[in-house]
DNA sequence: ACCTGAACACCGTTCAAGT
DNA sequence: ACCTGAACACCGTTCAAGT
């Protein structure tokens, strides 16, 4: 009943997986649960995916696709604003972010582990690269110090996201993730702009932080 | 053969677990492998541990114990030096660091998940608290800016460690973890000292761009 | 008190057979 | 081409029985 083409099925399943992760966390994702939600039987999923992990990775990639278009919609705002925007968006992403280590350390067959690593690397590349790009633009526009390695700055930024997510997961409701992101970002912004504020502050007259 | 008291066995097993993680990564840790190395049978481990995850957590805690004493040995050096020292030490810790998400996201019985979360929280608390303490000392000694939240700074620092570890795991040998840590730390140090350097910026006149 | 060996439980995966 | 149902595989875990 309700046979679907592979493309359709994968689209549907990605939505289901993202939904389960958002509601119950990554632990809720089992082949049985996903198949049931899709109205098929677990083994049928293997016509469309190489395995569980590829299924989850596909869902994450489709999510990042969506995220990138949303990010692009922020358009040509100042780099610092874009980064702050990422921090804000991240609140809703935290459960999904947790899926990445899950995949990375799932007890998969040794044959597939290399594939997972490669897939997670691609995810990281996309995120890290996107952040570094924004930093670079900030430098080009004179907002950030030019003598900072954009990739290293992206590491710090992404590290903040990851740590806050891990802490939120572990500490629970008592953890004020938003406040920690805000203060962490304030410190990081200090560094990004610091060397530049030292050099000649010629013509940038925007709002200045005290 | 070779019956041991629980205390002895746990000590031995912790060493075995840490060894396996260091050599083969967390994936190599199975009840079978650990038991074999200990010269007993898998089910015998359950006399000494509630389960696999408690076993790994015990090993990690014993490792952090050792690490703390090593850190204390650094004594009253300047705070910035101590932090840089942590970064250096971290190279050998990376495989162990990877064990934490593994435990956190292991498909354990729902009953035990709360215990794991609590245990990982304790690990995080110890690490994060230790870093924040050093930052605070740096502030007290006038090395770091006083208007920075030590805990947020610790987040950024730990975030750097975590990201570098994840990237190293995913990218492999092509990834220059040391360089990224170095540059990341340089940026972070900029922020930690920036507010202060504003008041007394006097001694460095580096090359200027363009 | 510590250990063994067999059996169980859970879940991802395979495979022959259906439409 | 997509799906089903039964069986398998792997590994953490339990339990009765040994010393």
Coordinates of C-alpha atoms in Angstrom, one line a residue, chain A residues 99-180:
Chain A
X99 CA 22.9 13.6 16.1
X100 CA 26.3 14.1 14.7
X101 CA 28.4 12.5 17.4
X102 CA 25.8 9.8 17.6
X103 CA 26.5 8.9 14.0
X104 CA 30.2 9.3 14.4
X105 CA 30.4 6.9 17.2
X106 CA 27.7 4.5 16.3
X107 CA 28.9 0.9 16.4
X108 CA 28.7 0.5 12.7
X109 CA 30.3 -2.1 10.6
X110 CA 34.0 -1.3 10.0
X111 CA 33.3 -1.2 6.3
X112 CA 30.9 1.7 6.7
X113 CA 32.8 3.7 9.3
X114 CA 34.9 5.3 6.7
X115 CA 31.7 6.4 4.9
X116 CA 30.3 8.0 8.1
X117 CA 33.5 9.8 8.8
X118 CA 33.5 11.2 5.3
X119 CA 29.9 12.2 5.6
X120 CA 30.4 13.9 8.9
X121 CA 33.5 15.6 7.5
X122 CA 31.3 17.1 4.7
X123 CA 28.8 18.4 7.3
X124 CA 31.6 20.0 9.3
X125 CA 33.2 21.4 6.2
X126 CA 30.0 23.0 5.2
X127 CA 29.4 24.6 8.6
X128 CA 33.0 25.6 9.3
X129 CA 33.4 26.9 5.8
X130 CA 30.2 28.9 6.0
X131 CA 31.4 30.6 9.3
X132 CA 34.9 31.2 8.0
X133 CA 33.4 32.9 4.9
X134 CA 31.4 35.3 7.0
X135 CA 34.5 36.1 9.1
X136 CA 36.4 36.7 6.0
X137 CA 33.8 39.1 4.7
X138 CA 33.8 40.9 8.0
X139 CA 37.5 41.4 7.5
X140 CA 37.1 42.6 4.0
X141 CA 34.6 45.1 5.1
X142 CA 36.9 46.3 7.9
X143 CA 34.7 45.0 10.7
X144 CA 37.1 42.4 11.9
X145 CA 40.8 42.4 12.4
X146 CA 42.7 41.3 9.2
X147 CA 45.4 39.4 11.0
X148 CA 43.2 36.7 12.3
X149 CA 42.9 33.3 10.6
X150 CA 39.2 33.0 9.6
X151 CA 39.3 29.2 9.9
X152 CA 40.6 29.4 13.5
X153 CA 38.0 31.9 14.3
X154 CA 35.4 29.6 12.9
X155 CA 36.8 26.8 15.1
X156 CA 36.2 29.0 18.2
X157 CA 32.8 29.9 17.0
X158 CA 31.7 26.4 16.3
X159 CA 33.3 25.2 19.4
X160 CA 31.1 27.5 21.4
X161 CA 28.1 26.1 19.6
X162 CA 29.1 22.6 20.3
X163 CA 30.0 23.1 24.0
X164 CA 26.8 24.9 24.7
X165 CA 24.8 22.1 23.1
X166 CA 26.7 19.4 25.0
X167 CA 26.3 21.3 28.2
X168 CA 22.6 21.9 27.6
X169 CA 22.1 18.2 26.9
X170 CA 23.9 17.2 30.1
X171 CA 22.9 19.9 32.6
X172 CA 19.3 20.2 31.5
X173 CA 16.8 23.0 32.1
X174 CA 19.0 24.5 34.8
X175 CA 21.5 25.5 32.1
X176 CA 21.2 29.0 30.6
X177 CA 22.4 28.3 27.1
X178 CA 21.3 31.6 25.8
X179 CA 23.3 33.6 28.4
X180 CA 26.4 31.5 27.8

